[in-house]
Coordinates of C-alpha atoms in Angstrom, one line a residue:
M911 CA 151.8 92.1 101.1
A912 CA 149.5 89.3 99.9
T913 CA 148.7 89.3 96.3
P914 CA 145.0 89.2 95.3
I915 CA 143.0 86.2 94.2
R916 CA 142.5 86.8 90.4
Y917 CA 139.5 85.8 88.3
T918 CA 138.5 86.1 84.7
I919 CA 135.0 85.5 83.3
T920 CA 134.0 85.5 79.7
S921 CA 132.1 83.5 77.0
R922 CA 133.5 82.5 73.7
D923 CA 130.0 81.7 72.4
P924 CA 127.0 83.2 74.4
A925 CA 124.6 81.0 72.5
S926 CA 126.2 78.0 74.3
H927 CA 125.1 79.4 77.6
V928 CA 128.5 78.7 79.1
Y929 CA 130.8 81.1 81.0
E930 CA 134.5 80.4 81.0
V931 CA 136.1 81.2 84.3
T932 CA 139.6 81.1 85.7
V933 CA 140.8 81.7 89.2
T934 CA 144.5 82.1 90.0
V935 CA 146.2 81.9 93.4
D936 CA 149.9 82.9 93.4
R937 CA 150.9 81.1 96.6
P938 CA 148.7 78.0 96.9
A939 CA 148.6 76.0 100.1
A940 CA 151.6 73.7 100.3
D941 CA 149.6 70.6 101.1
G942 CA 147.2 71.2 98.2
Q943 CA 144.9 74.2 97.7
V944 CA 141.2 73.7 98.4
F945 CA 138.5 75.5 96.3
S946 CA 134.7 75.4 96.7
L947 CA 131.5 76.9 95.4
P948 CA 128.7 78.0 97.7
A949 CA 125.7 75.7 98.1
W950 CA 123.2 78.6 98.5
I951 CA 122.8 82.4 98.0
P952 CA 121.9 84.8 100.8
G953 CA 118.3 85.9 100.7
S954 CA 117.1 82.7 99.1
Y955 CA 116.9 80.0 101.8
M956 CA 117.3 76.8 99.9
I957 CA 120.3 74.6 99.1
R958 CA 120.7 75.0 95.3
E959 CA 123.9 73.1 94.6
F960 CA 125.5 75.7 92.3
A961 CA 128.4 73.4 91.7
K962 CA 126.2 71.1 89.6
N963 CA 126.5 73.7 86.8
I964 CA 130.3 73.3 86.5
V965 CA 130.7 71.4 83.3
Q966 CA 134.4 71.0 83.2
I967 CA 137.3 72.0 85.5
K968 CA 141.1 71.6 85.3
G969 CA 144.2 72.8 87.1
E970 CA 147.5 74.2 85.7
S971 CA 150.7 75.5 87.3
G972 CA 153.8 76.6 85.3
G973 CA 152.5 75.1 82.1
R974 CA 151.9 71.7 83.7
K975 CA 148.6 70.0 84.5
V976 CA 147.7 69.8 88.2
T977 CA 145.5 67.0 89.4
L978 CA 142.2 68.0 91.1
K979 CA 140.4 65.7 93.5
K980 CA 136.8 66.3 94.3
R981 CA 136.2 66.1 98.1
D982 CA 132.5 66.5 98.1
K983 CA 129.6 67.9 96.0
H984 CA 131.1 71.4 95.7
T985 CA 134.7 71.1 96.9
W986 CA 138.0 70.4 95.0
Q987 CA 141.5 70.0 96.2
A988 CA 144.5 70.5 93.9
A989 CA 147.6 68.5 94.2
P990 CA 150.6 70.3 95.8
C991 CA 152.5 72.4 93.3
N992 CA 155.3 75.1 93.1
G993 CA 154.3 78.5 91.8
A994 CA 151.0 80.1 90.9
L995 CA 148.0 77.7 90.4
T996 CA 145.2 78.4 88.0
L997 CA 141.9 76.6 87.8
S998 CA 139.9 76.9 84.5
Y999 CA 136.3 75.8 84.4
Q1000 CA 133.1 76.2 82.5
V1001 CA 129.7 77.1 84.1
Y1002 CA 126.5 76.3 82.4
A1003 CA 124.2 79.4 82.8
W1004 CA 120.6 78.9 81.6
D1005 CA 118.5 79.9 84.7
L1006 CA 116.6 83.1 84.0
S1007 CA 116.1 84.0 87.7
V1008 CA 117.6 86.5 90.1
R1009 CA 119.4 83.7 92.0
T1010 CA 121.9 82.1 89.7
A1011 CA 123.3 82.8 86.2
H1012 CA 122.0 83.2 82.6
L1013 CA 123.7 83.8 79.3
D1014 CA 122.6 84.0 75.7
Q1015 CA 123.1 86.2 72.6
T1016 CA 120.9 88.9 74.2
H1017 CA 122.5 89.4 77.6
G1018 CA 124.5 87.9 80.4
F1019 CA 123.8 87.9 84.2
F1020 CA 125.5 86.2 87.1
N1021 CA 125.7 86.1 90.8
G1022 CA 129.2 85.5 92.2
T1023 CA 127.9 82.5 94.2
S1024 CA 127.3 80.7 90.9
V1025 CA 130.6 81.4 89.1
F1026 CA 133.4 82.3 91.5
L1027 CA 135.1 79.4 93.4
A1028 CA 136.2 80.4 96.9
V1029 CA 139.9 79.8 97.6
H1030 CA 140.1 78.4 101.1
G1031 CA 142.4 80.3 103.4
F1032 CA 142.3 83.4 101.3
E1033 CA 138.7 84.5 101.7
E1034 CA 139.6 87.6 103.6
G1035 CA 142.1 88.9 101.1
Q1036 CA 141.5 91.1 98.1
H1037 CA 139.8 89.6 95.0
V1038 CA 140.1 91.0 91.5
V1039 CA 137.9 89.9 88.6
E1040 CA 138.4 90.7 84.9
I1041 CA 135.1 90.7 83.0
V1042 CA 135.9 90.1 79.4
R1043 CA 133.7 91.1 76.4
P1044 CA 132.6 88.2 74.2
E1045 CA 134.2 88.2 70.8
G1046 CA 132.2 89.3 67.8
E1047 CA 130.6 92.3 66.2
A1048 CA 127.3 91.5 67.8
F1049 CA 128.7 92.3 71.2
K1050 CA 130.5 95.6 70.5
R1051 CA 127.7 97.6 72.2
W1052 CA 127.5 95.4 75.3
R1053 CA 128.1 97.1 78.6
V1054 CA 128.6 96.0 82.2
A1055 CA 126.3 97.0 85.1
T1056 CA 127.3 96.2 88.6
S1057 CA 127.9 97.8 92.0
L1058 CA 131.3 96.0 92.3
P1059 CA 133.9 98.8 92.6
E1060 CA 136.0 99.4 89.4
L1061 CA 139.7 98.7 89.5
K1062 CA 140.9 99.5 86.0
A1063 CA 137.6 99.3 84.2
R1064 CA 135.6 102.4 83.4
R1065 CA 132.2 102.5 84.9
Y1066 CA 129.7 100.3 82.8
G1067 CA 132.7 99.0 80.9
F1068 CA 134.5 95.6 80.6
G1069 CA 137.8 95.3 82.5
S1070 CA 138.9 94.7 86.1
Y1071 CA 136.8 95.1 89.2
V1072 CA 137.9 94.6 92.8
A1073 CA 136.4 93.3 96.1
Q1074 CA 138.1 93.5 99.5
N1075 CA 137.1 89.9 100.4
Y1076 CA 135.3 86.9 99.0
D1077 CA 132.0 87.8 100.8
E1078 CA 132.0 91.2 99.0
L1079 CA 132.9 89.6 95.7
I1080 CA 129.8 87.4 95.6
D1081 CA 127.4 90.1 96.9
H1082 CA 127.5 92.2 93.7
P1083 CA 125.6 90.6 90.8
V1084 CA 126.7 91.5 87.2
E1085 CA 124.5 92.3 84.2
I1086 CA 126.2 92.5 80.8
G1087 CA 124.5 93.4 77.5
S1088 CA 122.6 96.3 75.9
F1089 CA 120.4 97.8 78.5
A1090 CA 118.6 101.0 79.2
L1091 CA 120.4 103.1 81.8
A1092 CA 119.4 106.1 84.0
T1093 CA 120.8 107.7 87.1
F1094 CA 119.4 109.7 90.0
D1095 CA 120.8 111.1 93.2
A1096 CA 119.2 110.2 96.6
H1097 CA 120.6 112.3 99.5
G1098 CA 124.0 112.5 97.8
T1099 CA 124.3 108.9 96.7
Q1100 CA 124.3 107.8 93.1
H1101 CA 121.6 105.3 92.2
D1102 CA 121.6 103.6 88.7
V1103 CA 118.5 102.1 87.1
V1104 CA 119.3 99.3 84.6
I1105 CA 116.5 97.7 82.5
T1106 CA 117.4 94.7 80.3
G1107 CA 114.9 93.4 77.7
Q1108 CA 112.8 95.1 75.1
V1109 CA 110.4 97.6 76.7
P1110 CA 108.8 99.9 74.1
N1111 CA 108.4 103.6 75.2
L1112 CA 109.8 103.0 78.7
D1113 CA 109.3 106.0 80.9
L1114 CA 112.7 106.1 82.7
P1115 CA 112.3 109.6 84.1
R1116 CA 109.0 108.7 85.8
L1117 CA 110.5 105.5 87.2
C1118 CA 113.6 107.4 88.5
A1119 CA 111.4 110.1 90.1
D1120 CA 109.3 107.6 92.0
L1121 CA 112.4 105.5 93.1
K1122 CA 114.1 108.7 94.2
K1123 CA 111.2 109.4 96.6
I1124 CA 111.3 105.9 98.0
C1125 CA 115.1 105.7 98.4
E1126 CA 115.4 109.2 100.0
A1127 CA 112.6 108.3 102.5
Q1128 CA 114.3 105.0 103.5
I1129 CA 117.7 106.6 103.9
A1130 CA 116.2 109.3 106.1
F1131 CA 114.2 106.7 108.0
F1132 CA 117.4 104.9 109.2
E1133 CA 119.6 108.0 109.3
P1134 CA 117.4 111.0 110.1
K1135 CA 120.3 113.2 111.1
T1136 CA 123.0 112.4 108.5
R1137 CA 120.8 111.3 105.5
R1138 CA 123.7 109.0 104.7
A1139 CA 123.2 105.9 102.7
P1140 CA 125.1 102.7 103.8
M1141 CA 126.7 102.3 100.3
A1142 CA 128.7 104.5 98.0
R1143 CA 126.5 103.7 95.0
Y1144 CA 123.4 101.6 94.4
V1145 CA 122.2 99.7 91.3
F1146 CA 118.6 98.6 90.5
M1147 CA 119.0 95.8 87.9
T1148 CA 115.8 94.7 86.2
M1149 CA 115.2 92.0 83.6
A1150 CA 111.9 92.7 81.8
V1151 CA 110.1 89.6 80.4
G1152 CA 106.7 88.7 79.2
D1153 CA 105.5 87.4 82.6
G1154 CA 107.7 87.3 85.7
Y1155 CA 108.2 88.6 89.2
G1156 CA 111.0 88.3 91.7
G1157 CA 113.9 90.1 93.4
L1158 CA 117.0 89.4 95.5
E1159 CA 118.8 91.9 97.7
H1160 CA 122.5 92.7 97.8
R1161 CA 124.6 95.1 99.8
A1162 CA 124.6 97.8 97.1
S1163 CA 122.2 96.5 94.5
T1164 CA 119.3 94.4 93.7
A1165 CA 118.5 92.0 90.9
L1166 CA 114.8 92.1 89.8
I1167 CA 112.6 90.4 87.3
C1168 CA 109.2 91.9 86.2
A1169 CA 106.7 91.7 83.4
R1170 CA 107.5 94.4 80.9
A1171 CA 103.8 95.5 81.1
D1172 CA 104.5 96.5 84.7
L1173 CA 106.9 99.2 83.7
P1174 CA 105.7 102.8 83.1
V1175 CA 104.9 104.0 79.5
K1176 CA 105.8 107.4 78.1
G1177 CA 102.8 109.7 77.9
R1178 CA 100.5 107.6 80.1
A1179 CA 100.0 109.1 83.5
E1180 CA 97.8 106.4 85.0
Q1181 CA 99.3 104.2 87.6
T1182 CA 98.6 100.5 86.8
D1183 CA 98.4 97.7 89.4
G1184 CA 101.4 96.2 87.8
Y1185 CA 103.5 99.4 88.2
R1186 CA 102.5 99.6 91.9
T1187 CA 103.5 96.0 92.3
Y1188 CA 106.9 96.7 90.7
L1189 CA 107.5 99.8 92.9
G1190 CA 106.6 97.7 95.9
L1191 CA 109.2 95.1 94.8
C1192 CA 111.9 97.8 94.4
S1193 CA 111.0 99.3 97.8
H1194 CA 111.2 95.8 99.4
E1195 CA 114.6 95.0 98.1
Y1196 CA 115.9 98.5 98.9
F1197 CA 114.7 98.2 102.5
H1198 CA 116.8 95.0 102.7
T1199 CA 119.9 97.2 102.3
W1200 CA 119.5 97.8 106.0
N1201 CA 117.2 95.0 107.2
V1202 CA 119.0 91.6 106.5
K1203 CA 122.1 92.9 104.6
R1204 CA 123.4 94.8 107.6
I1205 CA 120.9 94.1 110.4
K1206 CA 120.9 90.3 110.3
P1207 CA 120.4 87.2 112.4
A1208 CA 123.4 86.2 114.4
V1209 CA 123.6 82.9 112.5
F1210 CA 124.3 85.0 109.3
A1211 CA 127.1 87.0 110.8
P1212 CA 129.0 85.6 109.0
Y1213 CA 127.2 83.4 106.4
D1214 CA 128.1 79.8 106.1
L1215 CA 127.2 79.1 102.5
R1216 CA 128.2 75.4 102.7
Q1217 CA 125.1 74.4 104.6
E1218 CA 121.8 75.6 105.9
G1219 CA 121.7 78.5 108.4
Y1220 CA 118.7 78.1 110.6
T1221 CA 116.9 81.1 112.1
S1222 CA 113.5 81.6 113.5
L1223 CA 113.6 85.3 112.8
L1224 CA 112.7 85.5 109.1
W1225 CA 109.4 87.0 110.1
L1226 CA 111.4 90.0 111.2
F1227 CA 113.8 90.2 108.3
E1228 CA 111.4 89.3 105.5
G1229 CA 108.0 90.0 107.1
F1230 CA 108.9 93.5 108.5
T1231 CA 110.4 94.3 105.1
S1232 CA 107.2 93.2 103.4
Y1233 CA 105.3 95.6 105.8
Y1234 CA 107.5 98.6 105.1
D1235 CA 107.8 98.1 101.3
D1236 CA 104.2 99.3 100.6
L1237 CA 104.1 101.6 103.7
F1238 CA 106.9 103.6 102.1
L1239 CA 104.9 103.9 98.9
V1240 CA 102.1 105.7 100.7
R1241 CA 104.4 107.7 103.0
T1242 CA 106.1 109.2 100.0
G1243 CA 102.9 109.8 98.1
V1244 CA 103.8 107.4 95.3
I1245 CA 100.4 105.7 96.0
D1246 CA 97.4 107.1 97.9
T1247 CA 95.8 105.9 101.0
D1248 CA 93.0 104.0 99.2
N1249 CA 95.4 102.1 97.1
Y1250 CA 97.5 101.2 100.1
L1251 CA 94.5 99.9 101.9
K1252 CA 93.6 97.8 98.9
L1253 CA 97.1 96.3 98.9
L1254 CA 96.8 95.6 102.6
A1255 CA 93.4 94.0 102.3
K1256 CA 94.8 91.7 99.5
T1257 CA 97.5 90.6 101.9
V1258 CA 95.0 90.0 104.7
N1259 CA 92.8 87.9 102.5
G1260 CA 95.7 85.9 101.1
V1261 CA 96.8 85.0 104.6
L1262 CA 93.3 84.0 105.7
R1263 CA 92.8 81.8 102.7
G1264 CA 95.2 79.1 103.8
S1265 CA 94.4 76.8 106.8
G1266 CA 98.2 76.3 107.2
R1267 CA 98.3 79.5 109.2
K1268 CA 96.5 77.6 112.1
K1269 CA 99.2 74.9 112.0
Q1270 CA 102.5 76.7 111.7
S1271 CA 103.6 79.9 113.4
V1272 CA 105.7 82.5 111.6
A1273 CA 108.7 81.6 113.9
E1274 CA 108.3 77.9 112.8
S1275 CA 107.9 79.0 109.2
S1276 CA 111.1 80.9 109.4
F1277 CA 113.0 78.0 110.8
D1278 CA 111.5 75.5 108.3
A1279 CA 112.1 77.8 105.2
W1280 CA 114.8 75.5 104.0
V1281 CA 112.5 72.5 103.7
K1282 CA 109.0 73.9 103.5
Y1283 CA 108.7 77.5 102.2
Y1284 CA 111.2 77.2 99.4
R1285 CA 110.0 73.7 98.5
Q1286 CA 106.3 74.2 98.4
D1287 CA 104.1 71.5 97.0
E1288 CA 100.4 71.3 96.1
N1289 CA 99.4 71.0 99.8
A1290 CA 101.3 74.1 101.0
P1291 CA 98.2 76.3 101.6
N1292 CA 96.9 73.6 104.0
A1293 CA 100.3 73.0 105.8
I1294 CA 102.4 76.2 106.0
V1295 CA 102.1 80.0 106.5
S1296 CA 104.3 82.6 104.8
Y1297 CA 106.7 84.5 107.0
Y1298 CA 106.5 87.2 104.3
T1299 CA 102.8 87.8 104.2
K1300 CA 101.7 86.9 107.8
G1301 CA 105.0 88.4 108.9
S1302 CA 103.9 91.7 107.4
L1303 CA 100.7 91.5 109.3
V1304 CA 102.6 90.8 112.4
A1305 CA 104.6 93.9 111.8
L1306 CA 101.4 95.9 111.2
G1307 CA 99.9 94.5 114.4
L1308 CA 103.1 95.3 116.4
D1309 CA 103.2 98.8 115.0
L1310 CA 99.6 99.6 115.9
T1311 CA 100.0 98.0 119.3
I1312 CA 103.1 100.0 120.1
R1313 CA 101.4 103.2 119.0
T1314 CA 98.3 102.5 121.0
Q1315 CA 100.2 101.6 124.2
T1316 CA 102.5 104.6 124.0
R1317 CA 99.8 107.0 122.9
G1318 CA 101.7 107.7 119.7
R1319 CA 105.0 108.5 121.3
R1320 CA 106.7 105.3 119.9
S1321 CA 106.1 103.0 116.9
L1322 CA 107.7 100.1 115.1
D1323 CA 109.9 102.7 113.4
D1324 CA 111.7 103.2 116.7
V1325 CA 112.3 99.4 116.9
M1326 CA 113.8 99.4 113.4
R1327 CA 116.1 102.4 114.0
G1328 CA 117.2 100.9 117.3
L1329 CA 118.1 97.6 115.6
W1330 CA 120.1 99.6 113.0
L1331 CA 122.0 101.6 115.6
R1332 CA 122.8 98.5 117.7
Y1333 CA 123.4 95.8 115.1
G1334 CA 123.8 97.4 111.7
R1335 CA 125.7 100.6 111.7
D1336 CA 129.1 98.9 112.2
F1337 CA 128.5 97.3 108.9
F1338 CA 128.0 100.8 107.3
E1339 CA 130.2 100.5 104.3
G1340 CA 130.0 96.7 103.8
D1341 CA 133.5 96.1 105.0
A1342 CA 132.8 94.8 108.5
I1343 CA 130.4 92.2 109.9
G1344 CA 128.2 93.2 112.7
A1345 CA 127.3 91.0 115.7
G1346 CA 123.9 89.9 114.4
V1347 CA 120.6 89.9 116.2
P1348 CA 120.5 87.2 119.0
E1349 CA 118.0 84.5 118.3
D1350 CA 116.4 84.4 121.7
Q1351 CA 116.3 88.1 122.6
M1352 CA 113.9 89.6 120.0
L1353 CA 111.0 90.1 122.4
A1354 CA 113.2 91.8 125.0
L1355 CA 114.7 94.0 122.3
M1356 CA 111.3 95.1 120.9
E1357 CA 110.0 95.9 124.4
E1358 CA 113.1 97.8 125.2
L1359 CA 113.2 99.9 122.0
S1360 CA 109.4 100.5 121.9
G1361 CA 108.6 101.0 125.6
A1362 CA 105.6 98.7 125.1
S1363 CA 104.5 95.4 126.7
L1364 CA 104.5 93.0 123.8
K1365 CA 104.8 89.5 125.4
R1366 CA 101.1 88.6 124.9
F1367 CA 101.2 89.6 121.3
Y1368 CA 104.5 87.8 120.8
D1369 CA 103.2 84.6 122.3
R1370 CA 99.9 84.6 120.4
H1371 CA 100.9 85.8 117.0
I1372 CA 104.7 85.1 116.5
V1373 CA 105.4 81.9 118.3
G1374 CA 101.7 81.1 118.3
T1375 CA 99.3 80.7 115.4
D1376 CA 96.5 83.2 116.3
D1377 CA 95.4 85.6 113.6
V1378 CA 96.6 89.2 114.1
P1379 CA 93.6 91.1 115.5
L1380 CA 93.4 93.8 112.9
A1381 CA 89.6 94.2 113.3
E1382 CA 90.4 95.4 116.9
L1383 CA 93.4 97.5 116.1
L1384 CA 92.6 99.4 112.8
P1385 CA 89.5 101.4 113.7
A1386 CA 91.5 103.5 116.3
F1387 CA 93.7 104.5 113.3
G1388 CA 90.9 105.7 111.1
V1389 CA 90.6 102.5 109.1
G1390 CA 87.3 100.6 108.7
H1391 CA 87.7 96.8 108.9
D1392 CA 84.7 95.3 107.2
D1393 CA 83.8 92.0 105.5
E1394 CA 81.5 91.4 102.6
S1395 CA 79.1 89.2 104.6
G1396 CA 76.1 90.8 103.0
R1397 CA 77.2 89.9 99.5
D1398 CA 75.5 87.4 97.3
L1399 CA 76.8 84.0 98.1
K1400 CA 78.7 82.5 95.2
P1401 CA 79.4 78.8 94.6
W1402 CA 82.9 77.6 95.5
L1403 CA 84.7 74.5 94.3
G1404 CA 87.4 74.7 97.0
A1405 CA 90.4 74.6 94.7
R1406 CA 92.9 76.9 92.9
I1407 CA 92.5 76.4 89.2
V1408 CA 95.4 77.2 86.8
K1409 CA 96.0 76.9 83.1
D1410 CA 97.9 73.9 81.9
G1411 CA 98.1 74.3 78.2
A1412 CA 94.5 74.1 76.9
D1413 CA 93.5 72.4 80.2
A1414 CA 92.2 73.6 83.5
K1415 CA 94.2 72.0 86.3
L1416 CA 93.6 71.9 90.1
A1417 CA 96.8 73.3 91.4
S1418 CA 95.8 73.2 95.1
V1419 CA 92.8 71.7 96.8
Y1420 CA 91.8 73.4 100.0
E1421 CA 91.3 71.4 103.2
G1422 CA 87.6 70.9 104.0
G1423 CA 86.4 72.4 100.7
P1424 CA 83.9 70.8 98.2
A1425 CA 86.6 69.4 95.9
A1426 CA 88.5 67.8 98.8
L1427 CA 85.3 66.3 100.3
A1428 CA 84.5 64.8 96.9
G1429 CA 87.9 63.2 96.6
L1430 CA 89.4 65.5 94.0
S1431 CA 93.2 66.1 94.2
A1432 CA 95.8 68.6 93.2
G1433 CA 97.0 67.7 89.7
D1434 CA 93.6 66.6 88.4
K1435 CA 92.7 68.1 85.1
L1436 CA 89.1 69.2 84.7
V1437 CA 87.4 67.8 81.6
A1438 CA 83.7 68.6 82.1
M1439 CA 81.0 69.8 84.5
D1440 CA 77.6 68.3 83.9
G1441 CA 78.7 67.2 80.5
L1442 CA 80.0 70.6 79.4
R1443 CA 83.7 70.8 78.5
V1444 CA 85.9 72.8 80.8
V1445 CA 88.8 74.7 79.0
A1446 CA 91.6 76.8 80.4
G1447 CA 90.2 80.2 81.3
G1448 CA 86.6 79.1 81.0
F1449 CA 86.0 77.5 84.4
E1450 CA 84.9 80.5 86.4
G1451 CA 82.3 81.5 83.8
L1452 CA 80.8 78.0 83.9
L1453 CA 80.9 77.8 87.7
A1454 CA 79.0 81.2 87.9
R1455 CA 75.9 79.5 86.4
Y1456 CA 75.5 77.4 89.5
R1457 CA 74.2 78.2 93.0
V1458 CA 75.5 77.3 96.5
N1459 CA 74.5 73.7 97.5
D1460 CA 74.0 72.6 93.8
T1461 CA 75.6 69.2 93.1
V1462 CA 77.4 68.9 89.8
R1463 CA 78.9 65.9 88.0
V1464 CA 82.6 66.6 87.5
H1465 CA 84.8 64.6 85.1
V1466 CA 88.6 64.9 85.7
F1467 CA 91.7 63.1 84.4
R1468 CA 94.0 61.8 87.0
R1469 CA 97.1 60.7 85.1
D1470 CA 95.4 58.8 82.2
E1471 CA 92.4 57.7 84.1
L1472 CA 89.0 59.4 83.8
L1473 CA 87.2 59.9 87.1
D1474 CA 83.5 60.9 87.6
V1475 CA 82.5 62.4 90.9
G1476 CA 79.7 64.4 92.3
V1477 CA 80.6 67.7 94.0
R1478 CA 78.3 69.6 96.2
L1479 CA 79.2 73.3 95.8
K1480 CA 79.5 75.4 99.0
A1481 CA 79.8 79.1 99.7
D1482 CA 83.3 80.3 99.9
G1483 CA 84.4 79.9 103.5
L1484 CA 86.5 83.1 103.3
V1485 CA 84.5 86.3 103.7
P1486 CA 86.9 88.9 102.1
V1487 CA 88.0 91.7 104.3
K1488 CA 87.6 95.3 103.0
L1489 CA 89.6 98.2 104.4
S1490 CA 88.6 101.8 104.0
A1491 CA 89.7 105.2 105.3
L1492 CA 87.3 106.7 107.7
G1493 CA 86.5 110.4 107.6
K1494 CA 85.8 110.9 111.3
P1495 CA 86.3 111.3 114.2
A1496 CA 89.1 113.7 113.8
A1497 CA 91.3 112.0 116.4
T1498 CA 91.4 108.7 114.4
V1499 CA 92.1 110.6 111.2
R1500 CA 95.1 112.2 112.9
Q1501 CA 96.2 108.8 114.1
R1502 CA 96.0 107.4 110.6
E1503 CA 97.9 110.4 109.2
S1504 CA 100.7 109.9 111.8
W1505 CA 101.0 106.2 110.8
L1506 CA 100.7 106.5 107.0
K1507 CA 102.2 109.9 106.4
K1508 CA 105.2 110.1 108.7
S1509 CA 108.2 107.9 109.3
G1510 CA 109.0 109.0 112.8

């Protein structure tokens, strides 16, 4: 029987932000064992070169040094040796994000893709990791939060954990430190909630109650008969900071970052916009437990983490998930219909704001994620479309189209459940890899599973760049689709303004807008308008004193040069969409209730 690959990970001094890691292989390859670190992490489609954070690495066998030769940017080959081979290395961890690793005196966090070298030829064998407590009195109360199965460690404790292969090892992030912890049951499966960071008067019971509704609804959505979750235990790990937002899905957990103000407060019953956003994020990452972690593109079955994996289907895996995240909030009663429609209208208006949607389809956006979506620059609104946001509107349009064509007998829910049964269920416990959704068969699959004719929609809104016709689709489902065309026209500069210290900076300049026509560019810092100083946070108030078609003298610094330009203000070209629930006729109200209140 093959012996497992063994790792240890610790830090002698968390203030140094360096993890010390060892990996031992008992029977290394006779011609020289090869090791490598992934170049990217699933769910975040960008080459991140994690190996750049390895500070020092050395090999040893039987007390003797073993020479290591670097073969490429993330691969090492050890010289042939007799007996067990151990590599010791240090990983610099100072990225406070959900994608990599972070360590200081307050906590530690890491994804396996950042810290665990793969041992070539042994990826399918068992992997054991010993998580070691840092030395010192300050760390006596630290605990471990992870969905990685325990071997000899006690749950939430330091010690040994086990994975059945390398793919599983790197798909369970780890949080260590002093954190708030709560547990709830969702259809018989334990769910843990871990909150790191100082959050005064955190209302964990309320958070657990809301998450329980969301999790149980999603479990029942995919498994209406068995109510069986596709994991033995699930962990929500959240880092609370002053200002932040993000999440990354894993097979039995999610790593999240949020603003501490977004979390619920004891004794305050009101539901803030920030809390709704946080619940939507949790719902999004949890839905990924099925859609992308188990139902996945064929190119990800299995992942090749050495290089890009191109797919034109991220509109399905991220866009559909972005549609269902808020939909489950309203279906479970966590938010009401009016708040759901406000969130939906915000998405619609956000998509309509960028002219890039007319130049790039969601299928193209998916394929180009590696070089465009994850590497956005100041011109992004004019050049690309988000497969998240427009993808969610595509999902909405498909859902309403299917419901209309089948007179309510089928919906997008049937497509998702069909994909789960066909491509995801054989990956039920995370120990097998399904076949993956074929790249060129998505249209046929959706038509087969829905019983609707979807080619026209597919050609126009998925591989084409037409806007999703929500104004035509929504009224039949009891939702008014109006714009504010009768509103007072307000002046518009045609740029997105952000704070840059005490300055107001043009972050993006919209194509065809007043700023662009006057020759202003992203990166310019506003100094004055008509001789009045512009400061961070004061631009909108100053702009409000002008009228459409007024010409103003604008002074900006571009690099260290002062520019003086005349800008003729225009009315905002985007007329915001407003969505509202209609009270009649009764038939459309019933349609809306079927869509928003049921998941089948």
